[in-house]
Short mmCIF file of C-alpha atoms and ligand atoms in Angstrom, two decimals:
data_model
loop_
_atom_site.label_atom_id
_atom_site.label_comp_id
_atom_site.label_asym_id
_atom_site.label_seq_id
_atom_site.Cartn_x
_atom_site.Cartn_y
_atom_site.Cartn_z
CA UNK A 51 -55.80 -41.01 -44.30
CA UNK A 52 -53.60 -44.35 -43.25
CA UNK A 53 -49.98 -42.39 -42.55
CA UNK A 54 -48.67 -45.72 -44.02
CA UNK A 55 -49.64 -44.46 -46.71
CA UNK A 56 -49.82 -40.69 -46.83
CA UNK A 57 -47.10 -38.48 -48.49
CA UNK A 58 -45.36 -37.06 -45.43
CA UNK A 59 -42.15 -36.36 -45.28
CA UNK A 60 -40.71 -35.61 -41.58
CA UNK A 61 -37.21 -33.93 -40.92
CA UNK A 62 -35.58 -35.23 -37.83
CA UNK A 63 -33.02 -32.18 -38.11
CA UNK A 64 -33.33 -28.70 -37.68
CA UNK A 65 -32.95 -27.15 -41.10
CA UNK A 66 -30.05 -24.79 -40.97
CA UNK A 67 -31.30 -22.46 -43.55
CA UNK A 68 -34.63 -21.44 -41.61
CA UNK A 69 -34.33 -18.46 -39.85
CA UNK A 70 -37.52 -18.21 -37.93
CA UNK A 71 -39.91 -20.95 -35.86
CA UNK A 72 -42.62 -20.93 -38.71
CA UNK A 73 -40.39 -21.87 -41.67
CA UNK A 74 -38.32 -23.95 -39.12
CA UNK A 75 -42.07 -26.15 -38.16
CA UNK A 76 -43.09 -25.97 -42.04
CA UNK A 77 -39.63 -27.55 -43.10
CA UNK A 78 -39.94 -29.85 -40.53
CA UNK A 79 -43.88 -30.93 -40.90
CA UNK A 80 -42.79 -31.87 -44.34
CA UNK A 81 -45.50 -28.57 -45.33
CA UNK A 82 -43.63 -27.44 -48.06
CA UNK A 83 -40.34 -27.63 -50.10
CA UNK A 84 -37.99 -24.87 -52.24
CA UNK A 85 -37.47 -25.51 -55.36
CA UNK A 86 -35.60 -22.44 -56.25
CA UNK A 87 -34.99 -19.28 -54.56
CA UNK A 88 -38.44 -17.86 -53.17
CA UNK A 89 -40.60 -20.19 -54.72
CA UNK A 90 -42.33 -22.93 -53.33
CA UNK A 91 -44.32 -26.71 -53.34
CA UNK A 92 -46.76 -27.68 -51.36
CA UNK A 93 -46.49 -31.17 -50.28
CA UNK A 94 -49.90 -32.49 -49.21
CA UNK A 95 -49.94 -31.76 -45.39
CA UNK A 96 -49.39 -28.21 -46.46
CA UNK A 97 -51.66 -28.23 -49.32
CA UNK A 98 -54.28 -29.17 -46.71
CA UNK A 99 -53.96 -26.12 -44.12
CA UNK A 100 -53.68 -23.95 -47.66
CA UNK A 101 -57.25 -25.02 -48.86
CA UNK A 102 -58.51 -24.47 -45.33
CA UNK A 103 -57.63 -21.06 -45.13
CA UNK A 104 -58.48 -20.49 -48.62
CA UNK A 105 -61.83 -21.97 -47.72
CA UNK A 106 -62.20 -19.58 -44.88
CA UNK A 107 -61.22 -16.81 -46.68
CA UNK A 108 -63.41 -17.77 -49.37
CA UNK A 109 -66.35 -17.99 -47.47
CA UNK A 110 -66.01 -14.49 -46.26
CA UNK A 111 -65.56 -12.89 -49.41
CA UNK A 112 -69.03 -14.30 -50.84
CA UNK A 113 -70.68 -13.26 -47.57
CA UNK A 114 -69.65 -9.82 -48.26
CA UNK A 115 -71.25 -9.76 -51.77
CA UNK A 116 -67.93 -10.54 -53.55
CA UNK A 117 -68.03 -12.88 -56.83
CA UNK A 118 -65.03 -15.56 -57.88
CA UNK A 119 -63.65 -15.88 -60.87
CA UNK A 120 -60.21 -17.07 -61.92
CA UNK A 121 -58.02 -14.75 -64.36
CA UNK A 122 -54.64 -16.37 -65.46
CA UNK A 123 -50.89 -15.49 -64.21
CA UNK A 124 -49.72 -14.78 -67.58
CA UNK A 125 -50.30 -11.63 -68.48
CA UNK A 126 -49.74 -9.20 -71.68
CA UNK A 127 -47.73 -6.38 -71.60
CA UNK A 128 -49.78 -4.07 -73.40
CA UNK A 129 -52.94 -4.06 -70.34
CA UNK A 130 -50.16 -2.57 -68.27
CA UNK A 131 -48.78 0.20 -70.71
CA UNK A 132 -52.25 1.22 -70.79
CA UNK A 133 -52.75 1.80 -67.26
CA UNK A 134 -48.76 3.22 -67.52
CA UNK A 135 -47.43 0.66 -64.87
CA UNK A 136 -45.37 -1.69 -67.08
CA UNK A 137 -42.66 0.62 -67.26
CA UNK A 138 -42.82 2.09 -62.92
CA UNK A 139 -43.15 -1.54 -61.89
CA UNK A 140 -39.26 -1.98 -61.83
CA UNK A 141 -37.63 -5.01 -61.49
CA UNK A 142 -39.70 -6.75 -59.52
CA UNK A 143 -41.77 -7.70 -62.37
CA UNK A 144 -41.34 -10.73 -63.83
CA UNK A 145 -41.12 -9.93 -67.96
CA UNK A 146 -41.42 -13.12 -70.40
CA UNK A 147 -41.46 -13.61 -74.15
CA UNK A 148 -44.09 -15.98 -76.30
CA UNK A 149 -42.30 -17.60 -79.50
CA UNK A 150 -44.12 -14.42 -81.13
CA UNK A 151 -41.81 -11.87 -79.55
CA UNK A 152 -44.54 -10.57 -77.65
CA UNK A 153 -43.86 -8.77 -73.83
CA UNK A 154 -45.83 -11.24 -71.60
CA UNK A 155 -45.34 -10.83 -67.52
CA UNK A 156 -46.39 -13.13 -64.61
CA UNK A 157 -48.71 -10.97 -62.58
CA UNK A 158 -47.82 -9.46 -59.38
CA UNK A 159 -51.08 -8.38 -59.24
CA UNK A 160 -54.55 -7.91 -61.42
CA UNK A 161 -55.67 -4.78 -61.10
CA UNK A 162 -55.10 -3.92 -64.71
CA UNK A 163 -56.84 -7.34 -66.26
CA UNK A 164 -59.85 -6.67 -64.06
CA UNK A 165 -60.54 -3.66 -65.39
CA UNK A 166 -60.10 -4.86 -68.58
CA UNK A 167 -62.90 -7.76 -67.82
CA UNK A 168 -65.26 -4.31 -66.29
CA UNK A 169 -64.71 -2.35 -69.36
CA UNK A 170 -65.62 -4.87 -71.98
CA UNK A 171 -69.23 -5.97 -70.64
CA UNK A 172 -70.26 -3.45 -67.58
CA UNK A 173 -72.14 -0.07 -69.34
CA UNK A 174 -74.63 0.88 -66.40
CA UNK A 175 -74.13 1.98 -63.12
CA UNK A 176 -77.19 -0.55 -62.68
CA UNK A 177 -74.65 -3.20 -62.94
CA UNK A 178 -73.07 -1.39 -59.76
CA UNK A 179 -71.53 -2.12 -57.39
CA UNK A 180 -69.60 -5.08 -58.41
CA UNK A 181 -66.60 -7.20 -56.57
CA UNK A 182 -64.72 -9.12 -58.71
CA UNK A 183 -62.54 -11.94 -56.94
CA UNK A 184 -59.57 -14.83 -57.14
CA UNK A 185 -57.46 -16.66 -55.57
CA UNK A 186 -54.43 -17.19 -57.09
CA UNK A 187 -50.61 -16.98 -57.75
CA UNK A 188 -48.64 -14.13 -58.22
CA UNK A 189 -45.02 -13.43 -58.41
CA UNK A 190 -42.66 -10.63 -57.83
CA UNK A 191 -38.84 -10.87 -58.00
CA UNK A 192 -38.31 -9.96 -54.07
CA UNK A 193 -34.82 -8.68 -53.47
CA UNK A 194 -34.94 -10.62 -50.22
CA UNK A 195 -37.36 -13.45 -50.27
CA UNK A 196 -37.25 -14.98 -47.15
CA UNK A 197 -38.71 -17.36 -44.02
CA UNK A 198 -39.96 -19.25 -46.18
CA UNK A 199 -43.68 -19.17 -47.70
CA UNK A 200 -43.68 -15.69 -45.60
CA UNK A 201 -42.32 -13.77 -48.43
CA UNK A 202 -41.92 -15.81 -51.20
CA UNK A 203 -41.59 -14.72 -55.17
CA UNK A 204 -44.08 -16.78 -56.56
CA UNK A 205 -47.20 -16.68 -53.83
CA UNK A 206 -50.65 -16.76 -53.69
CA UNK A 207 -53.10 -13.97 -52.97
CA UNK A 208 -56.69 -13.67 -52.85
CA UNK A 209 -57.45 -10.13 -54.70
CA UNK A 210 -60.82 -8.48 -54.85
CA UNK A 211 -61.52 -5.60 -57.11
CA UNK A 212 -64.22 -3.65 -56.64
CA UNK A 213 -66.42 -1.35 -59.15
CA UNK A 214 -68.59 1.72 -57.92
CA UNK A 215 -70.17 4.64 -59.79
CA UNK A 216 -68.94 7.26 -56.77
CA UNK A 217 -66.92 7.83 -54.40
CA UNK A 218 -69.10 7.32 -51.38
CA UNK A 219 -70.73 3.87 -53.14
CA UNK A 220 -67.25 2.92 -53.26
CA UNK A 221 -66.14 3.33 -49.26
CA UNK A 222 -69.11 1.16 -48.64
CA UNK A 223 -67.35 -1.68 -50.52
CA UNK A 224 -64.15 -0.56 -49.06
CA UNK A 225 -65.74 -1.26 -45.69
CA UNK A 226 -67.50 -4.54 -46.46
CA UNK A 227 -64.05 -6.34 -47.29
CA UNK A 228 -62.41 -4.24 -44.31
CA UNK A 229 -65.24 -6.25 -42.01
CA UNK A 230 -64.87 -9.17 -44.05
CA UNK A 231 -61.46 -9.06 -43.32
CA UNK A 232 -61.80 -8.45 -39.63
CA UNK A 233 -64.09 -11.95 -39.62
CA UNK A 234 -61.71 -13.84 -42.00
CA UNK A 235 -58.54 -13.41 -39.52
CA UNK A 236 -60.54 -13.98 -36.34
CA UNK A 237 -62.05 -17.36 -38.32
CA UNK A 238 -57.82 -18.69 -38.42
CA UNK A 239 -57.37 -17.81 -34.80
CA UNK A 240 -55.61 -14.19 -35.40
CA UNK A 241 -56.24 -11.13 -34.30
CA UNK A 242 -55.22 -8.97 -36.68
CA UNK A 243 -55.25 -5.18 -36.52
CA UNK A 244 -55.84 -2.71 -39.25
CA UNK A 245 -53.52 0.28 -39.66
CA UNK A 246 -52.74 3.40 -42.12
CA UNK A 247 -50.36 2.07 -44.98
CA UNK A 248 -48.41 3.31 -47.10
CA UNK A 249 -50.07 2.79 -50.80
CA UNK A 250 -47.01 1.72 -52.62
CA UNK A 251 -47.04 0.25 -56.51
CA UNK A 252 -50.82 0.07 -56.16
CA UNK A 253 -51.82 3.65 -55.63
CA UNK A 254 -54.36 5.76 -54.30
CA UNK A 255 -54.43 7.88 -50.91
CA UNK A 256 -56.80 5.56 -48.55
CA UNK A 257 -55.34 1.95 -47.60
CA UNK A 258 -55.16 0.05 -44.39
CA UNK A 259 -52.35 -3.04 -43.70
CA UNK A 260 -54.26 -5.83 -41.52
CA UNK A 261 -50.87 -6.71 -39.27
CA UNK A 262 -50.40 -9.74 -37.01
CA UNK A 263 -48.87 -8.94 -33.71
CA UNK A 264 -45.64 -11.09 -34.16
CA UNK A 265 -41.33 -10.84 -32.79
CA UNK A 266 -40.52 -11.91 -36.35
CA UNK A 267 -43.09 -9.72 -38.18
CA UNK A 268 -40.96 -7.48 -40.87
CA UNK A 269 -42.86 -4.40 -40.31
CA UNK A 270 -42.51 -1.86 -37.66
CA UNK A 271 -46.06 -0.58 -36.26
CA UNK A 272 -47.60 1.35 -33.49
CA UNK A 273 -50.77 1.05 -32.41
CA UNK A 274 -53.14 1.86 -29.44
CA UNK A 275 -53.12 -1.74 -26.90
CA UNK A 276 -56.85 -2.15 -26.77
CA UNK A 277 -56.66 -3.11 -30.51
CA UNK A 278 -56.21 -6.36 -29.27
CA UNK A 279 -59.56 -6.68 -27.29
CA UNK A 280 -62.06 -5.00 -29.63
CA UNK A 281 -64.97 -6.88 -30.96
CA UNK A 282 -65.01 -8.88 -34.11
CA UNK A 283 -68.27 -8.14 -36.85
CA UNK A 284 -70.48 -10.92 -36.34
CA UNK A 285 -71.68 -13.93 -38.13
CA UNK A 286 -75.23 -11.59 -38.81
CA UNK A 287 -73.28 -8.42 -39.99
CA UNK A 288 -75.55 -7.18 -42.69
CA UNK A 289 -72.85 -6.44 -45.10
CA UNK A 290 -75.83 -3.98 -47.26
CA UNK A 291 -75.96 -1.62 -44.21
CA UNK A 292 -74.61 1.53 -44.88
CA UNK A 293 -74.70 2.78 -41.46
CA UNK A 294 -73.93 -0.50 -39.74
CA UNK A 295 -70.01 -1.12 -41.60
CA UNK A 296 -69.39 2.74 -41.63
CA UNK A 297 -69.63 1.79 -37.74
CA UNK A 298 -67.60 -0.77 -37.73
CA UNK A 299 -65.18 0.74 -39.68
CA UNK A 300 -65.24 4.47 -37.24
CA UNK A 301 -64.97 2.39 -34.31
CA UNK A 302 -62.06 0.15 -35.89
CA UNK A 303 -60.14 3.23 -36.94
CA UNK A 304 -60.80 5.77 -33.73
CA UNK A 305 -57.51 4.84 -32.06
CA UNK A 306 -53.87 5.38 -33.37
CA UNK A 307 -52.66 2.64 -35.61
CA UNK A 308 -50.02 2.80 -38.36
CA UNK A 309 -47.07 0.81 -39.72
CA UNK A 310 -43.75 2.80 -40.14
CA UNK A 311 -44.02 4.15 -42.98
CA UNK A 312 -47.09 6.40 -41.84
CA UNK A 313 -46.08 6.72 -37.95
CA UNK A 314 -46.83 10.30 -36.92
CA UNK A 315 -44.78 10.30 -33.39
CA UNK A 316 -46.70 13.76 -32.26
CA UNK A 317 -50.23 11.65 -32.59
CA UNK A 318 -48.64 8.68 -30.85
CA UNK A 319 -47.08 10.41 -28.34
CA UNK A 320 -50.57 11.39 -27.50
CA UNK A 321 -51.72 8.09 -26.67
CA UNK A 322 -51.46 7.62 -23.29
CA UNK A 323 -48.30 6.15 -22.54
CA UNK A 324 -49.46 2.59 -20.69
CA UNK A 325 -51.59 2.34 -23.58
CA UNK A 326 -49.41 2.35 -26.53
CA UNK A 327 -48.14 -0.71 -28.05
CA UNK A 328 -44.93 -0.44 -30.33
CA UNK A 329 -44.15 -3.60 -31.82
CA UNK A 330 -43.28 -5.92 -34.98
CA UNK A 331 -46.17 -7.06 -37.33
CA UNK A 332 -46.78 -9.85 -39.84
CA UNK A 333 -48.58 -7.78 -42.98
CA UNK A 334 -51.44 -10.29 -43.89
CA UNK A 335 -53.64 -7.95 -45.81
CA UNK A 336 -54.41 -4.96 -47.59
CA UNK A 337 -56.67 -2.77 -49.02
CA UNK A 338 -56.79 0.28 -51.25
CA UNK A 339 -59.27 2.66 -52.64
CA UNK A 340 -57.92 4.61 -55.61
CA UNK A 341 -60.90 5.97 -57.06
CA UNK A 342 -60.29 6.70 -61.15
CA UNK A 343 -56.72 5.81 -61.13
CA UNK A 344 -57.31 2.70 -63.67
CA UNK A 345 -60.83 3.29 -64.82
CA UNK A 346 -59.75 6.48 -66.45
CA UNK A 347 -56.24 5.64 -68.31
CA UNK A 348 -57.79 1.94 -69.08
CA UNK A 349 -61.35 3.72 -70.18
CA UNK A 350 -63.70 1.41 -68.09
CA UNK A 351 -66.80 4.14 -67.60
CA UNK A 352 -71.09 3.53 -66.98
CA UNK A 353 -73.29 5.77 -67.90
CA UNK A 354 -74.88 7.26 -64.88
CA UNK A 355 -78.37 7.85 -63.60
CA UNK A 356 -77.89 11.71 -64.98
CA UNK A 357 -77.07 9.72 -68.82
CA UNK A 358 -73.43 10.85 -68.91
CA UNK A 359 -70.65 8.54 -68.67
CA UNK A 360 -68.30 8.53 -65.26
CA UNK A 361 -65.40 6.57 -64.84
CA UNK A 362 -66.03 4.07 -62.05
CA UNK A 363 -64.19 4.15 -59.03
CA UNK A 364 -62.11 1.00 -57.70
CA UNK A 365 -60.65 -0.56 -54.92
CA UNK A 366 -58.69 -3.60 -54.89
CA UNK A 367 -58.24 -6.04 -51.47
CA UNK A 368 -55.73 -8.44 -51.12
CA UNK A 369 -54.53 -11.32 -48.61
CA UNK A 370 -51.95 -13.86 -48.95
CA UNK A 371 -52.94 -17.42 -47.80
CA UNK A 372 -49.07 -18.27 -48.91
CA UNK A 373 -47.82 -15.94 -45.80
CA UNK A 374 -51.00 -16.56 -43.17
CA UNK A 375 -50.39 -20.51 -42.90
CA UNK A 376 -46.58 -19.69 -41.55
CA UNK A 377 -48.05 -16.18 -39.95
CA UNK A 378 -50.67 -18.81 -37.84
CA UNK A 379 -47.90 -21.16 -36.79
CA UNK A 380 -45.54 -17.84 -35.46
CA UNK A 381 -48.90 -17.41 -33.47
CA UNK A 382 -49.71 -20.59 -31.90
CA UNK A 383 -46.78 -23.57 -31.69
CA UNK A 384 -44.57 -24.68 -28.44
CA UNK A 385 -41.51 -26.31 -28.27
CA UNK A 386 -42.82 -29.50 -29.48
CA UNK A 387 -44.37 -28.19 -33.03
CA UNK A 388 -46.96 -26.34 -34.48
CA UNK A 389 -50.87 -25.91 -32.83
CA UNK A 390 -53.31 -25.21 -35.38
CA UNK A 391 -56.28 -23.62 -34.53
CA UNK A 392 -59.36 -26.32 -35.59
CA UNK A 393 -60.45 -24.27 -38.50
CA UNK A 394 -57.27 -24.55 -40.09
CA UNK A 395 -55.73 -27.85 -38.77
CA UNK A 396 -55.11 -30.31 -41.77
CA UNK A 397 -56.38 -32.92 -39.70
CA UNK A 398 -59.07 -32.94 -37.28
CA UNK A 399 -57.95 -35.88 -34.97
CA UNK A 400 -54.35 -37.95 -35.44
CA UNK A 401 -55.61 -42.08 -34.08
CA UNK A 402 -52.02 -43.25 -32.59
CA UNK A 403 -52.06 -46.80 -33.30
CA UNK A 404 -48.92 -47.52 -30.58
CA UNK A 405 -48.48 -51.19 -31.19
CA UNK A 406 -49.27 -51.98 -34.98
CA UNK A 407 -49.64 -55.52 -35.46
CA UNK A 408 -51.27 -56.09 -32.11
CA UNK A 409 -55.05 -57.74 -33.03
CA UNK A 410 -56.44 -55.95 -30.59
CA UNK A 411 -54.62 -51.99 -31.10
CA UNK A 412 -55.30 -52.88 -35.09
CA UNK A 413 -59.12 -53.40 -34.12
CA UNK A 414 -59.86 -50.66 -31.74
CA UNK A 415 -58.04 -48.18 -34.07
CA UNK A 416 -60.00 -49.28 -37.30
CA UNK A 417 -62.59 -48.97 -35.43
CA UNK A 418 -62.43 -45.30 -34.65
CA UNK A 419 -60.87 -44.70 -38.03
CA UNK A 420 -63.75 -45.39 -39.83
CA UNK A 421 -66.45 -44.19 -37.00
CA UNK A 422 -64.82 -40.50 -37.45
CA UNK A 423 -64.42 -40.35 -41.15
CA UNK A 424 -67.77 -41.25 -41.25
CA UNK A 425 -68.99 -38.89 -39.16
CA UNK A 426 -67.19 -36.73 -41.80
CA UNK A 427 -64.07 -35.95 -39.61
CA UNK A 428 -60.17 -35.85 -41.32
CA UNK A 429 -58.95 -38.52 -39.65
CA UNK A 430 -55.27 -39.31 -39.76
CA UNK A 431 -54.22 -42.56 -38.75
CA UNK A 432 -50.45 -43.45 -37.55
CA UNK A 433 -50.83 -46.87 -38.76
CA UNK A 434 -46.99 -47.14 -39.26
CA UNK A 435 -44.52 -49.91 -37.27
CA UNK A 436 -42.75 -46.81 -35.91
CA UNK A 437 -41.64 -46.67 -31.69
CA UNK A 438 -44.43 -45.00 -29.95
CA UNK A 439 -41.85 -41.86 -29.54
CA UNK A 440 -41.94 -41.14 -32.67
CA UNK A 441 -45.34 -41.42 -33.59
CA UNK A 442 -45.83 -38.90 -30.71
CA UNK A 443 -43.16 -36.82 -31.71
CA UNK A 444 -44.64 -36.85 -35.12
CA UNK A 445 -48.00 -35.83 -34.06
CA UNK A 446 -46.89 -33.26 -32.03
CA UNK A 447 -44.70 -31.59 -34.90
CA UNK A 448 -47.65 -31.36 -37.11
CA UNK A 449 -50.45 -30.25 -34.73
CA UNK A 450 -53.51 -31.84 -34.75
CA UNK A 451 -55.72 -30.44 -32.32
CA UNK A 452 -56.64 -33.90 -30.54
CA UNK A 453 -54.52 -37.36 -30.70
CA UNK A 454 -56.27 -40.50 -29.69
CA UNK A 455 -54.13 -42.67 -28.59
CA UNK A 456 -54.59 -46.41 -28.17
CA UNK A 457 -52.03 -48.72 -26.69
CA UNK A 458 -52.56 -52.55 -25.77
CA UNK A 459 -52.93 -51.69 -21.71
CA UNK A 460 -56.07 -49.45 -22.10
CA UNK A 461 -56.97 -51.32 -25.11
CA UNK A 462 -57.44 -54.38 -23.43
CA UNK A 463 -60.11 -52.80 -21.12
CA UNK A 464 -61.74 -51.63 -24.23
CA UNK A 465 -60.53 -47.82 -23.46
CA UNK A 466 -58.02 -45.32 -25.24
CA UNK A 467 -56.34 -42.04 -23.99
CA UNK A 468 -57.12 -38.79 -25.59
CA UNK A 469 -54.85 -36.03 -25.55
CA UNK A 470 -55.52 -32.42 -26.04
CA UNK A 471 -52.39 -30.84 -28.69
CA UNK A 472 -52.86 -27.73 -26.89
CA UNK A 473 -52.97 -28.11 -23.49
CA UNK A 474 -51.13 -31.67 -23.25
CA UNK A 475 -54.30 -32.71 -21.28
CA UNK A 476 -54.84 -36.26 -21.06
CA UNK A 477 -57.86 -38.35 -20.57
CA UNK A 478 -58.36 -41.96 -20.19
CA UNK A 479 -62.46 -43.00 -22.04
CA UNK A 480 -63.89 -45.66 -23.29
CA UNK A 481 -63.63 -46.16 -27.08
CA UNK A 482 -67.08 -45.39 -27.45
CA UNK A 483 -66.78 -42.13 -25.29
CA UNK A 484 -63.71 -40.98 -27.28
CA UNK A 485 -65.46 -41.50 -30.31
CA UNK A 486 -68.98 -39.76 -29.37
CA UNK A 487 -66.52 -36.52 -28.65
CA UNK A 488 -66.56 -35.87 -32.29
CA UNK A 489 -69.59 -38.02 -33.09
CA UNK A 490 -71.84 -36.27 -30.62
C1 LIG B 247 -54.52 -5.70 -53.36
C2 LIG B 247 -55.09 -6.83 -54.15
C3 LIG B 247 -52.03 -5.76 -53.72
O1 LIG B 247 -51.31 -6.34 -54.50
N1 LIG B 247 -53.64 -5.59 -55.51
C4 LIG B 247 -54.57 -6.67 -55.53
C5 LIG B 247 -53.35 -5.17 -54.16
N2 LIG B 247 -51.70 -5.57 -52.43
S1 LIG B 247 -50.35 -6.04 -51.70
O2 LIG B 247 -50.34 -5.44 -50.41
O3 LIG B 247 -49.22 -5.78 -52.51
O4 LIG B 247 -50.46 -7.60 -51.51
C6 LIG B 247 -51.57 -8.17 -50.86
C7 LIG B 247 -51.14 -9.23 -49.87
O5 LIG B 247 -50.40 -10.25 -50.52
C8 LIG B 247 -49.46 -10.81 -49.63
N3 LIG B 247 -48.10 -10.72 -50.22
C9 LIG B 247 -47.17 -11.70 -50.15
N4 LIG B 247 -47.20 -12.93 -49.60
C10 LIG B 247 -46.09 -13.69 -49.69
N5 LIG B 247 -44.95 -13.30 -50.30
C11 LIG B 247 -44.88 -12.07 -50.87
N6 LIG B 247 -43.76 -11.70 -51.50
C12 LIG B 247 -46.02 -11.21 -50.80
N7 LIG B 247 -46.30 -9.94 -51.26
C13 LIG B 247 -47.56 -9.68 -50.89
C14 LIG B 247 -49.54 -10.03 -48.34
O6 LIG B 247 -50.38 -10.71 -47.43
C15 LIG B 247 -50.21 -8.74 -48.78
O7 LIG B 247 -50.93 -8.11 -47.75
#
């Protein structure tokens, strides 16, 4: 992508009405703009690190045995007077009319459509277990949306609904998106660490938050410190081992971890003292199991190995890519801008052409332009006539992992300067050596 001509629209200023560093940096970055209270564009830099993590998070989900599908926003009021929630939702559903007169609602969430999808094609618990999954927007009239994309009214969530014939079939699904999970925050550089929730709108006794260690987190938690060390499922977790995620998930859950709402000081208190961590939290995910609590209302039922017909029991799993892009940047920026982790970053390398115009700058950074992309790299290139402060303040702001720099000194004997975002390490190479880094 030639800068000169990419859609990328820098603030020099600090926007006033950004309260924390991540909304501050997304402003800024030209990431994202309001359009009206709480909801959201994404302007194409932003739209970039969105389908990254989406991709990531994608990725996971089909690992763990979970199937995509795409249900619409608009929903109809009747699904959710079955289930009895269109009346407890409260105002923080969003309630629309068709010219018909008919109650329509934007979702907040599917778990009422789903089972509607279950009910009308799935008869045998041979079809079991099933995981049903999407990614996409949702909105619920916050009474305080704020910082930004980090709680937003219209956002977007990847939800996964799963289908089981019991209760024990179902905490193995529970625990292959709770290690799905675990692998899709440490894939965006986070640890995140799962705690007791409290089950809110959605239901059911058994849920766990997935919080981000973060100053600016909204949440309250407590948790034991070696949280942060333990280690992540691997790439080779067989996700049809009973045994193997009911491990993953004992160990995961053995020491004390829970947001506010489900702190027990007398079990904390217990924790040894140097090892209890009391701290603010980003929520990124969470997931539920409640059992029959929309199978039964909404009639969705198999007929079991015995003949009979049993309701099925469900779980549903969210995250919210919308709130992890500006959750990533509260965990990895400096003074100078954001630092996005490679799997996210919406560039891989940012070629700073520092005197545009010059034959010989033009050359070398064509050159490497087109060497990277087609080696299948996203390439930026800072093409533009802009001072060389700028283009470095620029690529700072936004956070590519590794600038390339070539001015008409090292140019001239045929070398450029490469310069890691994170550590501010600089190297002088040849252009052949800078581009066999990514090459290679
Ligand atoms: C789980 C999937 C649910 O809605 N139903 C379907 C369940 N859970 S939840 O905890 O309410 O939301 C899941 C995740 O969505 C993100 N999220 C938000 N992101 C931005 N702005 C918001 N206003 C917002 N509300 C929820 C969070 O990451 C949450 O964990």
């Amino acid at each position: 992508m030639r800068l000169s001509r990419y859609f990328m629209p820098i603030l020099k200023e600090n926007p006033k009405e950004a309260e924390i560093v991540s909304h501050r940096l997304m402003l800024r970055a030209g990431m994202i703009r309001q359009q009206s209270q709480g909801i959201y564009s994404w302007l194409p830099l932003g739209k970039r690190v969105l389908d990254k993590v989406n991709a990531i998070i994608r990725d996971e989900q089909n690992r763990a045995g979970a199937i995509e599908l795409s249900m619409p926003t608009l929903q109809s009021a009747e699904l959710w007077q079955e289930s009895g929630r269109y009346d407890a939702y409260g105002k923080e559903m969003l309630r629309i009319k068709d010219r018909q007169d008919r109650p329509m609602l934007y979702g907040p969430t599917n778990e009422e459509m789903v089972t509607d999808i279950f009910r009308s094609s799935v008869k045998s618990y041979k079809d079991l277990p099933l995981n049903l999954y999407h990614i996409q927007l949702k909105f619920r009239d916050e009474i305080r949306p704020r910082f930004g994309t980090m709680r937003s009214r219209e956002f977007m969530m990847k939800d996964a609904y799963s289908f089981d014939l019991t209760r024990e079939a179902a905490e193995h699904s529970y625990n292959k998106m709770f290690a799905a999970y675990l692998r899709t925050f440490d894939r965006l550089g986070l640890r995140a660490i799962p705690m007791r929730a409290d089950t809110g709108p959605i239901g059911g006794k058994l849920s766990h938050e997935f919080i981000i260690l973060a100053d600016t987190g909204e949440s309250e938690v407590f948790c034991h410190k070696d949280f942060v060390d333990f280690d992540i499922p691997g790439e080779h977790t067989d996700f049809d081992s009973v045994e193997g995620l009911q491990a993953i998930f004992d160990k995961w859950t053995s020491l004390y971890a829970a947001t506010s709402e489900m702190h027990d000081e007398a079990a904390f208190n217990a924790v040894p003292e140097g090892d209890r961590l009391s701290a603010r939290g980003i929520e990124v995910g969470h997931i539920f199991y409640f059992g029959p609590k929309y199978s039964e209302p909404m009639g969705a039922k198999v007929q079991g190995p015995d003949g009979k017909e049993h309701f099925v029991h469900m779980g549903s799993y969210g995250i919210g890519p919308t709130r992890l892009v500006p959750a990533i940047i509260e965990a990895s920026h400096d003074d100078n801008g954001i630092i996005w982790p490679a799997s996210v970053a919406p560039f891989d390398v940012v070629v700073i052409n520092m005197k545009a115009g010059d034959q010989a700058c033009d050359d070398t950074c064509e050159l490497i332009y087109a060497a990277l992309s087609k080696a299948g790299k996203d390439v930026l290139y800072d093409d533009t006539d802009d001072r060389a402060g700028t283009k470095f303040a620029t690529a700072d702001l936004i956070g590519v992992p590794v600038q390339i720099i070539a001015g008409p000194r090292a140019v001239a004997n045929g070398e450029v300067e490469v310069k890691d975002r994170k550590t501010g390490a600089r190297e002088t190479m040849t252009i052949e050596a800078a581009i066999n880094r990514f090459v290679a």
